[in-house]
mmCIF file of C-alpha atoms (C1' of nucleotides) in Angstrom:
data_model
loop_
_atom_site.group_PDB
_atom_site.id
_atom_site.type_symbol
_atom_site.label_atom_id
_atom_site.label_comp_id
_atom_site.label_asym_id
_atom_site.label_seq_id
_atom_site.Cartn_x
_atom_site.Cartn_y
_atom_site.Cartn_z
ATOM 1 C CA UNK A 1 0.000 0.000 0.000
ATOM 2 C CA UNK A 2 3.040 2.163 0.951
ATOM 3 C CA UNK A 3 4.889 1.124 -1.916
ATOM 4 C CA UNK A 4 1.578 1.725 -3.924
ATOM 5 C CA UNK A 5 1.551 5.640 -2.684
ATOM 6 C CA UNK A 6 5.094 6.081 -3.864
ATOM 7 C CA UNK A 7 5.352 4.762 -7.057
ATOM 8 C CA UNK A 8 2.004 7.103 -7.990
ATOM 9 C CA UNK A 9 4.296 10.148 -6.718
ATOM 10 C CA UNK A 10 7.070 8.442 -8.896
ATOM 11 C CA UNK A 11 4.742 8.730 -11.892
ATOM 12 C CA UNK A 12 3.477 12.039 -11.188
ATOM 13 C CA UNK A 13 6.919 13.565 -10.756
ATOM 14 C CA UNK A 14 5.587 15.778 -8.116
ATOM 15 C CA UNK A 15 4.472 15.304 -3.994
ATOM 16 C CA UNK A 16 0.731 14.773 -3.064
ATOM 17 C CA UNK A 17 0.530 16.391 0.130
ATOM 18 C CA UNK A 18 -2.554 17.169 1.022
ATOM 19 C CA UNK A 19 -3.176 20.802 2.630
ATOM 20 C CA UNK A 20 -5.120 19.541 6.645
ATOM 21 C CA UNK A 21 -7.351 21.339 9.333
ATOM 22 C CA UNK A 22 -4.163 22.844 10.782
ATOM 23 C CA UNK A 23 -3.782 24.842 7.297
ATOM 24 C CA UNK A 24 -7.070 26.182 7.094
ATOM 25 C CA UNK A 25 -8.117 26.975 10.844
ATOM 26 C CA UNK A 26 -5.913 29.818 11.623
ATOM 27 C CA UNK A 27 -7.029 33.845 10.882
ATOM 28 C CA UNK A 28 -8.452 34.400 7.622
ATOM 29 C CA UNK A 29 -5.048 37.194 7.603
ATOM 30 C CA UNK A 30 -2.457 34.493 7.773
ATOM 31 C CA UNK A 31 -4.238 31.711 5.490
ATOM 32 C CA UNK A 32 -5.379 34.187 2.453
ATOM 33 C CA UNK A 33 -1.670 35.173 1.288
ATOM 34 C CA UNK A 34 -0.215 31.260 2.293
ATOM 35 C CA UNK A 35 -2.899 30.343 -0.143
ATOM 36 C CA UNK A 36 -0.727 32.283 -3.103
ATOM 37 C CA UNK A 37 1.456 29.907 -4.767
ATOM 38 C CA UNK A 38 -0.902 26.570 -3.447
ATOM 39 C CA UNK A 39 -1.717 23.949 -5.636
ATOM 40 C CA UNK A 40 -5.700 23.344 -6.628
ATOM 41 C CA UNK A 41 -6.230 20.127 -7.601
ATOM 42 C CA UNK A 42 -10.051 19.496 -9.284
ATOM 43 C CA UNK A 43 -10.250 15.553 -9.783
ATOM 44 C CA UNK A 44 -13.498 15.061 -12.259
ATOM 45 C CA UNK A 45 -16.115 12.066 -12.716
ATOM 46 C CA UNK A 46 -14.220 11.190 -15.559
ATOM 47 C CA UNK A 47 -11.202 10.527 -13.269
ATOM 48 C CA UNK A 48 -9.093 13.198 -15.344
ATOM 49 C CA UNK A 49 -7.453 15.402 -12.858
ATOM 50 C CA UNK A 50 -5.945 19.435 -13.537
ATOM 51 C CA UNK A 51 -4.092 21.265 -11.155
ATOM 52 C CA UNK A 52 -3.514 25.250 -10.825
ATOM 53 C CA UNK A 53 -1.788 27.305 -8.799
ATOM 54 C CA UNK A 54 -3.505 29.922 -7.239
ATOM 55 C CA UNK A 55 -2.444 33.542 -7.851
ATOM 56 C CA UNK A 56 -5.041 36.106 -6.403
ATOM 57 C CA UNK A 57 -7.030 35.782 -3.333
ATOM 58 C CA UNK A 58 -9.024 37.906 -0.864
ATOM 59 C CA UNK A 59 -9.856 38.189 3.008
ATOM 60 C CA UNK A 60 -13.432 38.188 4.556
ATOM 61 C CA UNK A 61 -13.640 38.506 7.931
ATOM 62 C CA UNK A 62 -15.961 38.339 10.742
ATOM 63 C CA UNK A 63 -19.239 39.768 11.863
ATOM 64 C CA UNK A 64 -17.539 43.322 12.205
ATOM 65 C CA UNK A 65 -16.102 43.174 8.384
ATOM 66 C CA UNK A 66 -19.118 44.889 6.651
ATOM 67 C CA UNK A 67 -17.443 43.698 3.201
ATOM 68 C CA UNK A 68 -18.482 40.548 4.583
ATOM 69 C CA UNK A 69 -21.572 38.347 3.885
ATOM 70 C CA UNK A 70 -21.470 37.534 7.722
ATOM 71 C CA UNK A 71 -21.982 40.850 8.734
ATOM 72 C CA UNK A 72 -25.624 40.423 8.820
ATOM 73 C CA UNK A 73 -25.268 37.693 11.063
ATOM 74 C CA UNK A 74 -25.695 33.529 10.303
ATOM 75 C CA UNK A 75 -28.361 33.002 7.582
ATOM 76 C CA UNK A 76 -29.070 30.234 5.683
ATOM 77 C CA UNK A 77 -26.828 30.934 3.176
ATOM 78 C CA UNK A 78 -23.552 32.382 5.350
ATOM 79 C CA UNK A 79 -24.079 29.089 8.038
ATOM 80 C CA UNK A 80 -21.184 27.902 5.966
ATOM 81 C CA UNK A 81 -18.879 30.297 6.784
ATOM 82 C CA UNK A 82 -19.691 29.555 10.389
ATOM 83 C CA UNK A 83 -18.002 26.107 10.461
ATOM 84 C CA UNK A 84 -14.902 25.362 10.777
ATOM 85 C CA UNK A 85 -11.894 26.314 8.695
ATOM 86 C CA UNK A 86 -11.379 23.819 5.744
ATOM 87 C CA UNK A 87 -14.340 24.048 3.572
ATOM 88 C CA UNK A 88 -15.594 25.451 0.375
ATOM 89 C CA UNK A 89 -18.287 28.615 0.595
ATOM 90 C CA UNK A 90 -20.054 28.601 -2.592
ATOM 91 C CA UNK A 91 -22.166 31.071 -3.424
ATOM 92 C CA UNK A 92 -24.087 32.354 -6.649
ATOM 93 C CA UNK A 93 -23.494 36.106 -7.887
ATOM 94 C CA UNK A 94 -25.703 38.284 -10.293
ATOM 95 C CA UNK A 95 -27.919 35.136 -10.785
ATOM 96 C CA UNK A 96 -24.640 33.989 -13.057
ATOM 97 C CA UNK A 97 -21.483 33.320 -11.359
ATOM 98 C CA UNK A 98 -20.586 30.836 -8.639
ATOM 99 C CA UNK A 99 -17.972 32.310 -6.102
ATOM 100 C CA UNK A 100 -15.954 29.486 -4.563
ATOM 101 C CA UNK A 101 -14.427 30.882 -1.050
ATOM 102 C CA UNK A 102 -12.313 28.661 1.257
ATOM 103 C CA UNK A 103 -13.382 28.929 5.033
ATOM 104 C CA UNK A 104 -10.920 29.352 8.001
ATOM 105 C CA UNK A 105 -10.648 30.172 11.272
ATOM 106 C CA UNK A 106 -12.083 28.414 13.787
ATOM 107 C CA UNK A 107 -16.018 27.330 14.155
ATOM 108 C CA UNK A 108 -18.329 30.158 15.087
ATOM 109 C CA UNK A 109 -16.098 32.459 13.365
ATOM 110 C CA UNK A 110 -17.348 33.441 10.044
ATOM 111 C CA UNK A 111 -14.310 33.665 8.045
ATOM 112 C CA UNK A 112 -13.563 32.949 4.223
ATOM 113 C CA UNK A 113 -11.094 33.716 1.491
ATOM 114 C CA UNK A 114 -12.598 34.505 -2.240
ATOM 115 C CA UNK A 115 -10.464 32.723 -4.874
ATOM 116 C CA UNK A 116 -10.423 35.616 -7.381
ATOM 117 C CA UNK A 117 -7.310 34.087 -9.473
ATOM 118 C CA UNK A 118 -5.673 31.017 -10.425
ATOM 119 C CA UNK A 119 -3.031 30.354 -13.356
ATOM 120 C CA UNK A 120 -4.329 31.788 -16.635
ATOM 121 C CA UNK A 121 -7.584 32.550 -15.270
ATOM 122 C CA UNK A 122 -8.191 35.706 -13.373
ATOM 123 C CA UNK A 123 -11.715 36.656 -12.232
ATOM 124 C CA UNK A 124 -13.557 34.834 -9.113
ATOM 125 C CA UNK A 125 -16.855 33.689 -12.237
ATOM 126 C CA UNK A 126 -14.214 32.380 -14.840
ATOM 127 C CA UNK A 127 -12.342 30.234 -12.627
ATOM 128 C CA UNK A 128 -15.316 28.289 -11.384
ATOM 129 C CA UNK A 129 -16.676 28.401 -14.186
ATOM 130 C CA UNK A 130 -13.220 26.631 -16.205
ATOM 131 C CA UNK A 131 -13.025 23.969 -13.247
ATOM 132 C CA UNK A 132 -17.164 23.259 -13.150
ATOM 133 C CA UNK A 133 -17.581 24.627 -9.625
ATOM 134 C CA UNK A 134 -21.520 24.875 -8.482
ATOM 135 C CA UNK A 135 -23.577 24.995 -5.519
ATOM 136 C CA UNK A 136 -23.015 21.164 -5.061
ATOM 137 C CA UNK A 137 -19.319 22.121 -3.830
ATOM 138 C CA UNK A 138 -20.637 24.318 -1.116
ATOM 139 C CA UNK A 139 -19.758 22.920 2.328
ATOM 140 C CA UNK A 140 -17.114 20.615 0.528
ATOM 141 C CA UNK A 141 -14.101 19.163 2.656
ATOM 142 C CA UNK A 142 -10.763 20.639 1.045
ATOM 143 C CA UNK A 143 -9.584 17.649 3.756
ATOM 144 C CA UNK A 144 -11.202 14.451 2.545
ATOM 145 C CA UNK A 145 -13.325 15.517 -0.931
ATOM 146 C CA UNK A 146 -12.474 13.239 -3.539
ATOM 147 C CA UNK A 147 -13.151 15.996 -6.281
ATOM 148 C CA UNK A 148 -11.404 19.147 -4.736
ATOM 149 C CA UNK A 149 -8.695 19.583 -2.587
ATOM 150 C CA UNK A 150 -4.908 21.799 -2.368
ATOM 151 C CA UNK A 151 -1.587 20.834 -2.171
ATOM 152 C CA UNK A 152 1.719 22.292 -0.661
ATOM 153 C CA UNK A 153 3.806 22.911 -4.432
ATOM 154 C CA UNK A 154 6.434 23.874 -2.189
ATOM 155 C CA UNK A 155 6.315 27.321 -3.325
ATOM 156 C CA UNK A 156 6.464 30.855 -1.241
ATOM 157 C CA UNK A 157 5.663 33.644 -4.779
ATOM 158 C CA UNK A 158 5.992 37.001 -3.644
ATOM 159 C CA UNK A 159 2.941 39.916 -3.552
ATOM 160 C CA UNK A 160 1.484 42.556 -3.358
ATOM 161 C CA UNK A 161 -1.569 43.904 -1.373
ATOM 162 C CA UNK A 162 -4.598 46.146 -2.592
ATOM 163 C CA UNK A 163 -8.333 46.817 -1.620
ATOM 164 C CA UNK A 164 -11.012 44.574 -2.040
ATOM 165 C CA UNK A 165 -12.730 45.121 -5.194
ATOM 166 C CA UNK A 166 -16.582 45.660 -5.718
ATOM 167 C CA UNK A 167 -16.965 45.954 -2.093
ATOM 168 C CA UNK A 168 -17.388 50.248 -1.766
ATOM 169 C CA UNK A 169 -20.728 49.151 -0.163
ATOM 170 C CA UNK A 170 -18.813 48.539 3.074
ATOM 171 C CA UNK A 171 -18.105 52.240 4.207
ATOM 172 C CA UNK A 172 -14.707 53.644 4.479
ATOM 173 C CA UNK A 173 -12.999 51.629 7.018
ATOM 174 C CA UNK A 174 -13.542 48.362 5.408
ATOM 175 C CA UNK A 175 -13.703 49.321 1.861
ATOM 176 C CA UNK A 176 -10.146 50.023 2.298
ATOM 177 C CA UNK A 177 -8.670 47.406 4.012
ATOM 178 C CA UNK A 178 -5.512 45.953 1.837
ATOM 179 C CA UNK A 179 -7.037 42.432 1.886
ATOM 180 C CA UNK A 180 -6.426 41.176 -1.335
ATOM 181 C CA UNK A 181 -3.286 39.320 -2.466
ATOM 182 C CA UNK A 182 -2.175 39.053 -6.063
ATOM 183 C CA UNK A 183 1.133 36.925 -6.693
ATOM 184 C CA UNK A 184 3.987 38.103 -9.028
ATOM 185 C CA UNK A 185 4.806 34.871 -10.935
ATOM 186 C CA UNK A 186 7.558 33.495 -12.844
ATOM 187 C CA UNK A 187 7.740 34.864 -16.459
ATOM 188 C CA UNK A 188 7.685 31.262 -18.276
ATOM 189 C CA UNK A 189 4.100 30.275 -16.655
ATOM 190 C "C1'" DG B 1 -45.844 38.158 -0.952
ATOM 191 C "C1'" DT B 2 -42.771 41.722 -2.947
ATOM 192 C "C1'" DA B 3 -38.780 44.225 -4.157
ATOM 193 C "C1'" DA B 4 -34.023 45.554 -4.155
ATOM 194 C "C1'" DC B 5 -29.516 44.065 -4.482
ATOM 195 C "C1'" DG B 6 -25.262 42.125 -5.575
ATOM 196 C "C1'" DA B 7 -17.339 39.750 -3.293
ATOM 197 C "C1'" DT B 8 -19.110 39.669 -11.931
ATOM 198 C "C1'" DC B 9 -18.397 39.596 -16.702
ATOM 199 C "C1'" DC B 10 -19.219 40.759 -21.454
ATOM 200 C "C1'" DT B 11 -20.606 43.873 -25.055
ATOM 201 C "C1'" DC B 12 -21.447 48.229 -26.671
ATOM 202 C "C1'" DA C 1 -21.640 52.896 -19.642
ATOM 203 C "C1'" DG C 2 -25.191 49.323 -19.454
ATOM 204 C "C1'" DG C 3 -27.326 44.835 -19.412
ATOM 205 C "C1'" DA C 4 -27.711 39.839 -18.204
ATOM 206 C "C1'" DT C 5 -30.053 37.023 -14.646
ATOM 207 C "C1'" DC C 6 -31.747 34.873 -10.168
ATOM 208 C "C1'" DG C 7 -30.918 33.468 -5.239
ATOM 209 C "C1'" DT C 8 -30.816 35.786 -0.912
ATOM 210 C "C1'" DT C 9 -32.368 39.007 2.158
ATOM 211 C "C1'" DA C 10 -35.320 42.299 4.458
ATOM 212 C "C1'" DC C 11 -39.576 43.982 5.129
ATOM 213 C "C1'" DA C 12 -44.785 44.396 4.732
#
DNA sequence: GTAACGATCCTC
DNA sequence: AGGATCGTTACA
């Protein structure tokens, strides 16, 4: 079974270290620019599997964070933000476009991270869209899913920070809170 | 029940 | 600059 495991790694010429809990339940602040530079792995029905890496992420967080769906308190559709740190928050957006959000923090603490970019496709709608993400995936265990899940490349890409974008709802403070994360990358991507 | 509103994207 | 398109939310 052991020998099994490795000879798979052999033939994929790369590790298959599965991101745990311990990745995903610490402050949405920490996890959102770690998550720069992750592998996403999306395994289909068909058994084909794709991998990106994921370039452009941003923070939501807590009750207080009036950018935040949470703000208004749990409902049915921010519950999932409530649990604990690990799993996907799907929502729909402009009755078109599925957001896929990765929850952290610890339970009772509505935190999430938007995935707004991954390699060679930027915008939250087009990357769900590419890798068939729908309201089925909300609630989803990055930990044990079968279909969805990240891996440690073994990469640390360097940033920068901006404001949250679409969010000028939220009032000054929060409008302007430097809580997204876009990656430099390598030229040859 | 009813209405207003989006953590967006594409076309004009 | 404007429209597509519909689930979620708040309120009557």
């Amino acid at each position: 079974m052991g020998k099994e495991r490795g000879q798979e790694r052999v033939l994929n010429s790369r590790p298959t270290v599965r991101l745990g809990y311990e990745f995903f339940r610490r402050d949405v602040l920490e996890v959102a620019p770690a998550l720069l530079g992750k592998r996403l792995v999306r395994r289909y029905d068909d058994g084909r599997t794709e991998t990106f890496l994921i370039t452009e992420t941003e923070a939501y967080r807590g009750e207080e964070d009036l950018a935040c769906h949470a703000s208004r308190g749990k409902t049915p559709r921010t519950a999932t933000m409530y649990l604990p740190g690990g799993v996907l928050y799907i929502y729909l957006i402009y009755g078109m476009y599925w957001m896929m959000n990765i929850v952290t923090g610890k339970e009772e603490d509505p935190q999430a991270v938007l995935i707004r970019g991954i390699e060679g496709f930027d915008g939250p709608g087009k990357l769900t869209r590419r890798l068939g993400i729908d309201k089925s995936f909300n609630g989803e265990d990055l930990t044990t899913s079968p279909r969805i899940w990240l891996e440690d490349a073994g990469l640390t890409l360097p940033y920068t920070t901006t404001p949250r974008i679409g969010v000028d709802y939220a009032g000054e403070t929060w409008k302007n809170m430097p809580w997204r994360y876009v990656a430099y990358l390598p030229d040859n991507q």
